[in-house]
PDB file of N, CA and C in Angstrom:
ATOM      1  N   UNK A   1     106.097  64.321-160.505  1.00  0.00           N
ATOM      2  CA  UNK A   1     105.446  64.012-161.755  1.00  0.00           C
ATOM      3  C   UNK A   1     104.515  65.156-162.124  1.00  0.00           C
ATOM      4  N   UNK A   2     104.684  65.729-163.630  1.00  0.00           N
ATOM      5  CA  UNK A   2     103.779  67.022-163.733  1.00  0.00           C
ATOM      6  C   UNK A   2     102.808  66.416-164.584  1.00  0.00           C
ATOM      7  N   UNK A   3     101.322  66.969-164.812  1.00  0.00           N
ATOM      8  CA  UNK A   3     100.357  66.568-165.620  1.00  0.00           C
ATOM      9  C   UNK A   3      99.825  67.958-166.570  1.00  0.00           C
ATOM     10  N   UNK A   4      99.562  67.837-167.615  1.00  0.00           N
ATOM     11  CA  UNK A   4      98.865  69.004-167.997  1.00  0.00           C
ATOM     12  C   UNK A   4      97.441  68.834-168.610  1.00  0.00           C
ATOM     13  N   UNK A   5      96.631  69.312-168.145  1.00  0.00           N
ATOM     14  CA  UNK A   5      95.303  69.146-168.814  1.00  0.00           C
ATOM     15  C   UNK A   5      95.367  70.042-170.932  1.00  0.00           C
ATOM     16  N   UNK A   6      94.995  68.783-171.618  1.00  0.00           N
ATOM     17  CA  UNK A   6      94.800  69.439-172.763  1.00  0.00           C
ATOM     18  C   UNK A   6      93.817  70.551-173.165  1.00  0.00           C
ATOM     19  N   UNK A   7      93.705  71.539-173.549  1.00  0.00           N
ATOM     20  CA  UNK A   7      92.382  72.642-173.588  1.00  0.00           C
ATOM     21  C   UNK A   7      92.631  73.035-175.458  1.00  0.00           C
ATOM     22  N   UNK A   8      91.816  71.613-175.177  1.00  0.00           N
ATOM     23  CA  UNK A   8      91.505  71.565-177.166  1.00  0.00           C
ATOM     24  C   UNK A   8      90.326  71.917-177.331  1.00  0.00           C
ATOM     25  N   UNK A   9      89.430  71.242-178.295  1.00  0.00           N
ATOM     26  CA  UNK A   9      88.589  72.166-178.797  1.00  0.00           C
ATOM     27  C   UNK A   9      87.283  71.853-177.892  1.00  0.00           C
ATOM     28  N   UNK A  10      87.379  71.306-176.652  1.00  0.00           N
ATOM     29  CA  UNK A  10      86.257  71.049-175.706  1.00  0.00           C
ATOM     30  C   UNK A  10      86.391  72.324-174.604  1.00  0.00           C
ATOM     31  N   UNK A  11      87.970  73.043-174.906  1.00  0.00           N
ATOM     32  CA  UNK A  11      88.135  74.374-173.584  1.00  0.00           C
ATOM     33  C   UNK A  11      87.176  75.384-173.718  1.00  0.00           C
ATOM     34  N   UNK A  12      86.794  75.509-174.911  1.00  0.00           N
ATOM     35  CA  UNK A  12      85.607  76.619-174.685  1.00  0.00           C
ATOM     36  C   UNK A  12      84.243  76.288-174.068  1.00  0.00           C
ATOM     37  N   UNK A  13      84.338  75.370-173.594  1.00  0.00           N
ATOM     38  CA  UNK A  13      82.817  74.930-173.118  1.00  0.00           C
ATOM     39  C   UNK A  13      83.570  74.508-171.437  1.00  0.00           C
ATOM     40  N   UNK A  14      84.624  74.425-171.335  1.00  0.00           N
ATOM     41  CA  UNK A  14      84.455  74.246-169.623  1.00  0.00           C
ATOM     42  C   UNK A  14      85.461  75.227-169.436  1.00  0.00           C
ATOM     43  N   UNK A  15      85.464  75.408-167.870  1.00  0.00           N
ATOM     44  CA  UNK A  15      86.414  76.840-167.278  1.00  0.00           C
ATOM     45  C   UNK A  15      88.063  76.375-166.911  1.00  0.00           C
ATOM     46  N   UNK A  16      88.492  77.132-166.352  1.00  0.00           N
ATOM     47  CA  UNK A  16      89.649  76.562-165.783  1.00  0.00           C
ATOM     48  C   UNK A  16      89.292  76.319-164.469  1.00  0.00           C
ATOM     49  N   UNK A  17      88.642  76.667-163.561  1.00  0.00           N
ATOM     50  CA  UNK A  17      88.273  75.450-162.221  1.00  0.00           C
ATOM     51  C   UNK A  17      88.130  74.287-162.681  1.00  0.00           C
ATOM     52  N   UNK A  18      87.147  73.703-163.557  1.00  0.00           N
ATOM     53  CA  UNK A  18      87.046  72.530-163.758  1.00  0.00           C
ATOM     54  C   UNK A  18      88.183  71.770-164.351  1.00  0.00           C
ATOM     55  N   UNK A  19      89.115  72.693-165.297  1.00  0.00           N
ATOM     56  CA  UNK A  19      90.096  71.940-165.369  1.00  0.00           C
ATOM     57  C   UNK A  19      90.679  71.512-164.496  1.00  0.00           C
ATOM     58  N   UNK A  20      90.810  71.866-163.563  1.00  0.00           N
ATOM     59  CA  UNK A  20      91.944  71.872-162.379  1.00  0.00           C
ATOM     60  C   UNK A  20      91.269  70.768-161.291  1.00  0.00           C
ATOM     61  N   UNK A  21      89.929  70.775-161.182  1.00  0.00           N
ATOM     62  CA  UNK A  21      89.304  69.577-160.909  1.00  0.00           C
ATOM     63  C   UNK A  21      89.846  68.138-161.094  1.00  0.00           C
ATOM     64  N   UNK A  22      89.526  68.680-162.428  1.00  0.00           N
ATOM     65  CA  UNK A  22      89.778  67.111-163.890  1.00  0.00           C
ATOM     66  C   UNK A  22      90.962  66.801-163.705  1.00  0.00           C
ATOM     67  N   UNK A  23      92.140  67.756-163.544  1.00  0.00           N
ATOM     68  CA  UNK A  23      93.409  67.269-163.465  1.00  0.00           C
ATOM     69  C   UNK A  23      93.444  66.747-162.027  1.00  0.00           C
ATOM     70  N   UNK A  24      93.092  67.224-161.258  1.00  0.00           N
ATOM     71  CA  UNK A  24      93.406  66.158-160.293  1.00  0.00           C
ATOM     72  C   UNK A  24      92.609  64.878-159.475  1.00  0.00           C
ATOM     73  N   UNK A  25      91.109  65.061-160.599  1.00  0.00           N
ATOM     74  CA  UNK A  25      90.745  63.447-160.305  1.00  0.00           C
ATOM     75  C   UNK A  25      91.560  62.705-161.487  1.00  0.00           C
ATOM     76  N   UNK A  26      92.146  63.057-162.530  1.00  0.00           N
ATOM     77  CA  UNK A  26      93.022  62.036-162.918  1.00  0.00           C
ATOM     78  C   UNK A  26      93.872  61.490-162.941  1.00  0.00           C
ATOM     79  N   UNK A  27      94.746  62.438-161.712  1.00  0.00           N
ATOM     80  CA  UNK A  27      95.979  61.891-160.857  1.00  0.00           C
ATOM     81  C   UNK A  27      95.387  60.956-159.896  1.00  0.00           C
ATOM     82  N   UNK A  28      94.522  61.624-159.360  1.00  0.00           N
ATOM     83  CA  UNK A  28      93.982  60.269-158.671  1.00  0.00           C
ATOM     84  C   UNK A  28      92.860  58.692-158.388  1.00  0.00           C
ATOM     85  N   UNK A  29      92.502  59.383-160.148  1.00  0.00           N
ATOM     86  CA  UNK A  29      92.097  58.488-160.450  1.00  0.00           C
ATOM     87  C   UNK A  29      90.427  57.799-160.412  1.00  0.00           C
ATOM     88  N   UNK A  30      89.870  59.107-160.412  1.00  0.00           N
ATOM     89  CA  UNK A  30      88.622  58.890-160.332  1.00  0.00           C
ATOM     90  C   UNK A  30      87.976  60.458-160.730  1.00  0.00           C
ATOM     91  N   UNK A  31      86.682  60.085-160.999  1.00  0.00           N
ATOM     92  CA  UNK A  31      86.059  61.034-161.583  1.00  0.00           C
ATOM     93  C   UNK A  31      85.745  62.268-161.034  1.00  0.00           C
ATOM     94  N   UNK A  32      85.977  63.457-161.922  1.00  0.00           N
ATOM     95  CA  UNK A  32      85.787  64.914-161.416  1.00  0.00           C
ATOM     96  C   UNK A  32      84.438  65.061-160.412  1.00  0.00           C
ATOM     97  N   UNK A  33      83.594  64.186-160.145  1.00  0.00           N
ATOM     98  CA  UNK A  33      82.565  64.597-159.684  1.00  0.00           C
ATOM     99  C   UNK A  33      82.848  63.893-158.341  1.00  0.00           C
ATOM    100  N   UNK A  34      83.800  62.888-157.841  1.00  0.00           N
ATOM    101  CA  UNK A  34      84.388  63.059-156.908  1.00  0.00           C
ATOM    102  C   UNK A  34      85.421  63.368-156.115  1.00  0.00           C
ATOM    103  N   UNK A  35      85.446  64.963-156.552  1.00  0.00           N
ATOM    104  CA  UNK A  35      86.775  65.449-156.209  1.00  0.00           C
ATOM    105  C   UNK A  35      85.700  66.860-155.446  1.00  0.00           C
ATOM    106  N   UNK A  36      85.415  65.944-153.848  1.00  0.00           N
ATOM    107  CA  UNK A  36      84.516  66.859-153.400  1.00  0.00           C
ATOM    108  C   UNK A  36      84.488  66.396-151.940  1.00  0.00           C
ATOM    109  N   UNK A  37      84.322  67.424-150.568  1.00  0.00           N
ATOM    110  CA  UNK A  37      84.142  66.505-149.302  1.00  0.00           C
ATOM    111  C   UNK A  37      83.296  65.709-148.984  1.00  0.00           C
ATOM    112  N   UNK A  38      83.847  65.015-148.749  1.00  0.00           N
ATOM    113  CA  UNK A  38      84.833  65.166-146.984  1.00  0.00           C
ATOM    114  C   UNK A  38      85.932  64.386-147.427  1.00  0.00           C
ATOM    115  N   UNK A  39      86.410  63.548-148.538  1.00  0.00           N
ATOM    116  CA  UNK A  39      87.490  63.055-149.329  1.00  0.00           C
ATOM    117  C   UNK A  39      88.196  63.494-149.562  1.00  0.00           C
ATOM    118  N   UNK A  40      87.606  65.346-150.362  1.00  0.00           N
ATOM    119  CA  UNK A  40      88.870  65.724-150.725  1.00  0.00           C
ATOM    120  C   UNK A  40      88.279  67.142-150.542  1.00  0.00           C
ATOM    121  N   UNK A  41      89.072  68.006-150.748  1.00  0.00           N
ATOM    122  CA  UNK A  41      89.032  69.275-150.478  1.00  0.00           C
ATOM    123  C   UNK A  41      88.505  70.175-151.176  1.00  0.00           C
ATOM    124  N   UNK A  42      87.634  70.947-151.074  1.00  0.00           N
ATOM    125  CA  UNK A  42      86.995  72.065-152.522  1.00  0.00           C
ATOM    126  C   UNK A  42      87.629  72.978-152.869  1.00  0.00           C
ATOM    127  N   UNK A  43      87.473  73.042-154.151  1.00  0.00           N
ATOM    128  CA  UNK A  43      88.319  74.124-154.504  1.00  0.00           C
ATOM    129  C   UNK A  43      88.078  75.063-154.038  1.00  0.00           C
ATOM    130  N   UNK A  44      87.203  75.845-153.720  1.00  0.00           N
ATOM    131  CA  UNK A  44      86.381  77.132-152.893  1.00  0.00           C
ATOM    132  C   UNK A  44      86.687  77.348-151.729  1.00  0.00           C
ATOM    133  N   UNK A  45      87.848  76.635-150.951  1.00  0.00           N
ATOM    134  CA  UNK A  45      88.387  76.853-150.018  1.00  0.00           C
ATOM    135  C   UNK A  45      90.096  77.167-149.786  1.00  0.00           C
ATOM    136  N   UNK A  46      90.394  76.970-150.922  1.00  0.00           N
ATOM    137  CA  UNK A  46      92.039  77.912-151.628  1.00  0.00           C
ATOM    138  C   UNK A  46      91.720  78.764-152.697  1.00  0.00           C
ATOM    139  N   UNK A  47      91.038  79.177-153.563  1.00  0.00           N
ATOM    140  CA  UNK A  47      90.675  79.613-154.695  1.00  0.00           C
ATOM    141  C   UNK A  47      89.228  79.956-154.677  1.00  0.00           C
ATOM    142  N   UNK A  48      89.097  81.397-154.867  1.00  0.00           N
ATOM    143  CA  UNK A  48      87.679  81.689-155.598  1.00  0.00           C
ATOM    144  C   UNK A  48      87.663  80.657-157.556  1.00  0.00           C
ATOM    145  N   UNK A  49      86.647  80.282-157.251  1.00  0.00           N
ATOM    146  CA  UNK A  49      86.870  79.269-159.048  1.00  0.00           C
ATOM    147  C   UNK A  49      86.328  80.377-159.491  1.00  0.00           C
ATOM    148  N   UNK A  50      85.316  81.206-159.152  1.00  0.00           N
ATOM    149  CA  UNK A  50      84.735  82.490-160.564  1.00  0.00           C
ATOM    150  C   UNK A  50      86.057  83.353-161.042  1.00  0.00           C
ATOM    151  N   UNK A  51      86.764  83.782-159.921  1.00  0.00           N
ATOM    152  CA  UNK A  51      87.701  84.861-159.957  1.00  0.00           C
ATOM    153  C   UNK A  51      89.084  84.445-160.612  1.00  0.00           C
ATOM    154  N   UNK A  52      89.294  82.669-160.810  1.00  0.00           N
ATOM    155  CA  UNK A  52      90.087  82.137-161.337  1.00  0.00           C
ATOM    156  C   UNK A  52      89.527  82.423-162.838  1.00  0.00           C
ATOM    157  N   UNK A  53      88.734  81.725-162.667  1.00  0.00           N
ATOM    158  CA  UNK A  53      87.791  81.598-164.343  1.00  0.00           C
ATOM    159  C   UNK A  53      87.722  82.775-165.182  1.00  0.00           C
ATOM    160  N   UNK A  54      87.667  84.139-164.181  1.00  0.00           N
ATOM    161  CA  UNK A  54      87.357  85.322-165.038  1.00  0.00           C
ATOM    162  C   UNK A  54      88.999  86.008-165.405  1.00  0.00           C
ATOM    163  N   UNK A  55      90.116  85.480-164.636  1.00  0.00           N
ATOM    164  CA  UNK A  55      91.213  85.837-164.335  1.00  0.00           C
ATOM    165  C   UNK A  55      91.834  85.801-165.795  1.00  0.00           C
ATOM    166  N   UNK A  56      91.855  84.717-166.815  1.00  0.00           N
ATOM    167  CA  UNK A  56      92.428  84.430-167.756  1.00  0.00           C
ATOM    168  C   UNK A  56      91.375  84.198-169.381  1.00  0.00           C
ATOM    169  N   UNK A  57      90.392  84.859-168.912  1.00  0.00           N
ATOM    170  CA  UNK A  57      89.116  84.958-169.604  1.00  0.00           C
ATOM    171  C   UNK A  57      89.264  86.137-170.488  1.00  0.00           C
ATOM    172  N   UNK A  58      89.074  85.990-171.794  1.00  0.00           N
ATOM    173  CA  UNK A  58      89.368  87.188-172.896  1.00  0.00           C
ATOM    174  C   UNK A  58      88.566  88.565-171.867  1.00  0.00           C
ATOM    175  N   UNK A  59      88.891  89.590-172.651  1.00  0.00           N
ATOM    176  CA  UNK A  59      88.503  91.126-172.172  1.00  0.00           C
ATOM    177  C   UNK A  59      86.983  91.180-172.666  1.00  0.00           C
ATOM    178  N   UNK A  60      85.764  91.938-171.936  1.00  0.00           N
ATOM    179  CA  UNK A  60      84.839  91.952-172.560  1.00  0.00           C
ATOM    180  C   UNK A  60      84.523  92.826-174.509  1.00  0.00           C
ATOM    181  N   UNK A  61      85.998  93.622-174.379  1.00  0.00           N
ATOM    182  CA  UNK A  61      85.873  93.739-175.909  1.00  0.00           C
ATOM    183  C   UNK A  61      86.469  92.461-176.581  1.00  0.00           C
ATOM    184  N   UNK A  62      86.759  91.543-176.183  1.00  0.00           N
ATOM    185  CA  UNK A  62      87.259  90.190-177.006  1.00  0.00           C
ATOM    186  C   UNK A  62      88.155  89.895-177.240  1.00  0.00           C
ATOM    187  N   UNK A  63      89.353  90.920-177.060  1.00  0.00           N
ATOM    188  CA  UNK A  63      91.053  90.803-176.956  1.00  0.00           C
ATOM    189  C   UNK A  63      91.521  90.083-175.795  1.00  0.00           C
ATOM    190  N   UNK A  64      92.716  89.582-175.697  1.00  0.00           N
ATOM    191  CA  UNK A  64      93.428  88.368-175.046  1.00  0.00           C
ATOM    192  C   UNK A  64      93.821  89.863-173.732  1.00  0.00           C
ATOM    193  N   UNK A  65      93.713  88.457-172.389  1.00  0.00           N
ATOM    194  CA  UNK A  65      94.258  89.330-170.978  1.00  0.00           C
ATOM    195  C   UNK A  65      95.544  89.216-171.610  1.00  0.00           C
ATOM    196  N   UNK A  66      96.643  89.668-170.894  1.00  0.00           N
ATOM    197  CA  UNK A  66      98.165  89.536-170.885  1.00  0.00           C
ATOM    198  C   UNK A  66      98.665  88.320-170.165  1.00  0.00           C
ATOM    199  N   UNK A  67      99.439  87.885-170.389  1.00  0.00           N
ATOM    200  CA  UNK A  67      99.842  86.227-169.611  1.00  0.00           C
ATOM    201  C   UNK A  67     100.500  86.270-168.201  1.00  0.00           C
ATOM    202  N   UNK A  68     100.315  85.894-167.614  1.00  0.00           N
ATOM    203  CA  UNK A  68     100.465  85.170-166.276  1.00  0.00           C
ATOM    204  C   UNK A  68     100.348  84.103-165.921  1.00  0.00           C
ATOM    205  N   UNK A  69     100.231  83.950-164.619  1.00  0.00           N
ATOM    206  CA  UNK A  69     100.109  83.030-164.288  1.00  0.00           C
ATOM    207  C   UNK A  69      99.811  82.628-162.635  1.00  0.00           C
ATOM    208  N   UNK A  70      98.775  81.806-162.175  1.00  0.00           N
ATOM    209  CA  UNK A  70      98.400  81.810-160.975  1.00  0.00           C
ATOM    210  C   UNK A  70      99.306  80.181-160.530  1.00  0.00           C
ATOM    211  N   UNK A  71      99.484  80.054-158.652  1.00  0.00           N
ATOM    212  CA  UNK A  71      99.657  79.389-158.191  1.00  0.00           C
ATOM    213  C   UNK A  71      99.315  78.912-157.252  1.00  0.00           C
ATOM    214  N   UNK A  72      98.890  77.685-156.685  1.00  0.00           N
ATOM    215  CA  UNK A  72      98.305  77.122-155.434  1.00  0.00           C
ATOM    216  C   UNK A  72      98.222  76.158-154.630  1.00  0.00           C
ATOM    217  N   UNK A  73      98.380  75.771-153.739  1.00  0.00           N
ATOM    218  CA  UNK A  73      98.221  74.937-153.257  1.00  0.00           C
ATOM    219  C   UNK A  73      96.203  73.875-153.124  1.00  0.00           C
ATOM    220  N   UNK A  74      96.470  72.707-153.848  1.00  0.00           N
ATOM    221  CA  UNK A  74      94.617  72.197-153.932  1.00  0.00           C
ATOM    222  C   UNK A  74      95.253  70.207-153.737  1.00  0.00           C
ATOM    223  N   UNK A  75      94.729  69.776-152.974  1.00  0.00           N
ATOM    224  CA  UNK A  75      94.248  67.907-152.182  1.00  0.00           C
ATOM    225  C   UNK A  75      95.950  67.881-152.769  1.00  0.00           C
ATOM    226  N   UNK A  76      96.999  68.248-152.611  1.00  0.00           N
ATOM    227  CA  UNK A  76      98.161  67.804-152.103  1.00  0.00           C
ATOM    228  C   UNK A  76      99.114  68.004-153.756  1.00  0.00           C
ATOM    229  N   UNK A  77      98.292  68.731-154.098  1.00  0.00           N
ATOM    230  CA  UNK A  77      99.143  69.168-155.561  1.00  0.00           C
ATOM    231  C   UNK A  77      99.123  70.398-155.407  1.00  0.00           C
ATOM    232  N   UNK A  78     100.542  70.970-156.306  1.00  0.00           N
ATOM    233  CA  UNK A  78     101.212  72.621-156.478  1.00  0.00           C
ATOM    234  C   UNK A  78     100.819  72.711-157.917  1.00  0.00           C
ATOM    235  N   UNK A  79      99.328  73.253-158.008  1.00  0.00           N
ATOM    236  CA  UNK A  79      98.981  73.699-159.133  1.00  0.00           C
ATOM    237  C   UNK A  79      99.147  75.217-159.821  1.00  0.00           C
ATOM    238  N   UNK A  80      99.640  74.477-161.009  1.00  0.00           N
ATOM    239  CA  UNK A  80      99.731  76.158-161.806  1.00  0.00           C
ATOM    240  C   UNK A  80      99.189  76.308-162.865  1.00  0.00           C
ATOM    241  N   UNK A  81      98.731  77.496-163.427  1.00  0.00           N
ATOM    242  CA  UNK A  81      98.052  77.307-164.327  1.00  0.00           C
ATOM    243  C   UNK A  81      98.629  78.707-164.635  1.00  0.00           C
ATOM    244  N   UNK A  82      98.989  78.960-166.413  1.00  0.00           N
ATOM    245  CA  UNK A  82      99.421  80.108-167.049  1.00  0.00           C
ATOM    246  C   UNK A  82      98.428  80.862-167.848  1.00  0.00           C
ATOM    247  N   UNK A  83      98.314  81.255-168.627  1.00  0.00           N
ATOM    248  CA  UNK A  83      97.419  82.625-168.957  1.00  0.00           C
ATOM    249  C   UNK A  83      97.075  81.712-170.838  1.00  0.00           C
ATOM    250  N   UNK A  84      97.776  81.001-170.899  1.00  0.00           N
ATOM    251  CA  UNK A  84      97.387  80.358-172.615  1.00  0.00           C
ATOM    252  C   UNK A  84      96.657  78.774-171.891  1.00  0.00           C
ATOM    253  N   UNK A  85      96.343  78.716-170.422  1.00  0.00           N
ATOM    254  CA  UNK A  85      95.193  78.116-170.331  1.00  0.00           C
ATOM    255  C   UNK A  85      95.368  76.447-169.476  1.00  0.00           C
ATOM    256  N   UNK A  86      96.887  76.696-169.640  1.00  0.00           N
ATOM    257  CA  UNK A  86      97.564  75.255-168.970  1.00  0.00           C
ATOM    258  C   UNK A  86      97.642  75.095-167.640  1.00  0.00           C
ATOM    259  N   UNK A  87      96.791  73.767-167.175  1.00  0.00           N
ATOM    260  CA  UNK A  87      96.942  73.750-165.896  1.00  0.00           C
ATOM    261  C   UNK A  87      98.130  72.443-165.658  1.00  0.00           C
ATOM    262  N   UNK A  88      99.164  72.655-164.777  1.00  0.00           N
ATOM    263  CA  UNK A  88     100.006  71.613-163.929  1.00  0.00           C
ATOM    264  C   UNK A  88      99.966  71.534-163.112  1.00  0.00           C
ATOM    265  N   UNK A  89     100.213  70.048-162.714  1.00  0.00           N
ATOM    266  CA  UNK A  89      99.851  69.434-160.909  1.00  0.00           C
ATOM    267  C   UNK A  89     101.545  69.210-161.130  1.00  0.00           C
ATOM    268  N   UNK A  90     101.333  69.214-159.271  1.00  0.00           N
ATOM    269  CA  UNK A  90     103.373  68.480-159.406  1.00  0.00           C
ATOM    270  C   UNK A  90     102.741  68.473-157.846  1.00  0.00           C
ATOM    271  N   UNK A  91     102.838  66.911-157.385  1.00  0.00           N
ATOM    272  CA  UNK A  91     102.601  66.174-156.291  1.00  0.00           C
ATOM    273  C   UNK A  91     103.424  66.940-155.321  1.00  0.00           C
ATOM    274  N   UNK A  92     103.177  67.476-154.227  1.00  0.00           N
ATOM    275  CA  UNK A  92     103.740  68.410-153.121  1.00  0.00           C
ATOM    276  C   UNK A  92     104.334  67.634-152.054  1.00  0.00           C
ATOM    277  N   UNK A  93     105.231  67.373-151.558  1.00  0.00           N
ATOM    278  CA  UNK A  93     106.770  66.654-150.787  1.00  0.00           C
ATOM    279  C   UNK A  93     105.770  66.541-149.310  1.00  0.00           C
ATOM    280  N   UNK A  94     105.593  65.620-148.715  1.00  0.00           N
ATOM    281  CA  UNK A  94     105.222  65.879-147.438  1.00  0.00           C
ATOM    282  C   UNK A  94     106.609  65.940-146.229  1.00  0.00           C
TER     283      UNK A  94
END
């Protein structure tokens, strides 16, 4: 099952760590602020979140990075997230 976090007109005020948070306390169903140990795993321990955040973050002259896209393993989802800002979970096979 894939999820995508929407990044409407509230994305300029939060990063993409937190998206990626958000998306997966809403797979599982509880709030981003407990998506933290000893429950669940921090993001800061697969992922720098600044170096994510700055990764897909306009250029300091204000022009768009080029698109990509990062991948990872975070609390049992194969998250991806592309360069126009979309993050997907897809539940990982044990």
């Amino acid at each position: 099952m894939l999820l995508s976090v929407d990044r409407s007109e509230t994305a300029e005020t939060r990063s993409l760590s937190f998206d990626v948070i958000a998306a997966v306390a809403e797979r599982e169903g509880v709030d981003p602020t407990d998506i933290e140990p000893p429950e669940y795993e921090s993001l800061y321990t697969v992922v720098n979140p600044e170096a994510l955040d700055a990764l897909f973050a306009p250029r300091q002259d204000g022009s768009d990075r080029i698109s990509g896209r990062v991948e990872f393993t975070f609390n049992g989802y194969h998250v991806v997230i592309t360069g126009d800002g979309e993050v997907t979970l897809r539940e990982v096979s044990s």
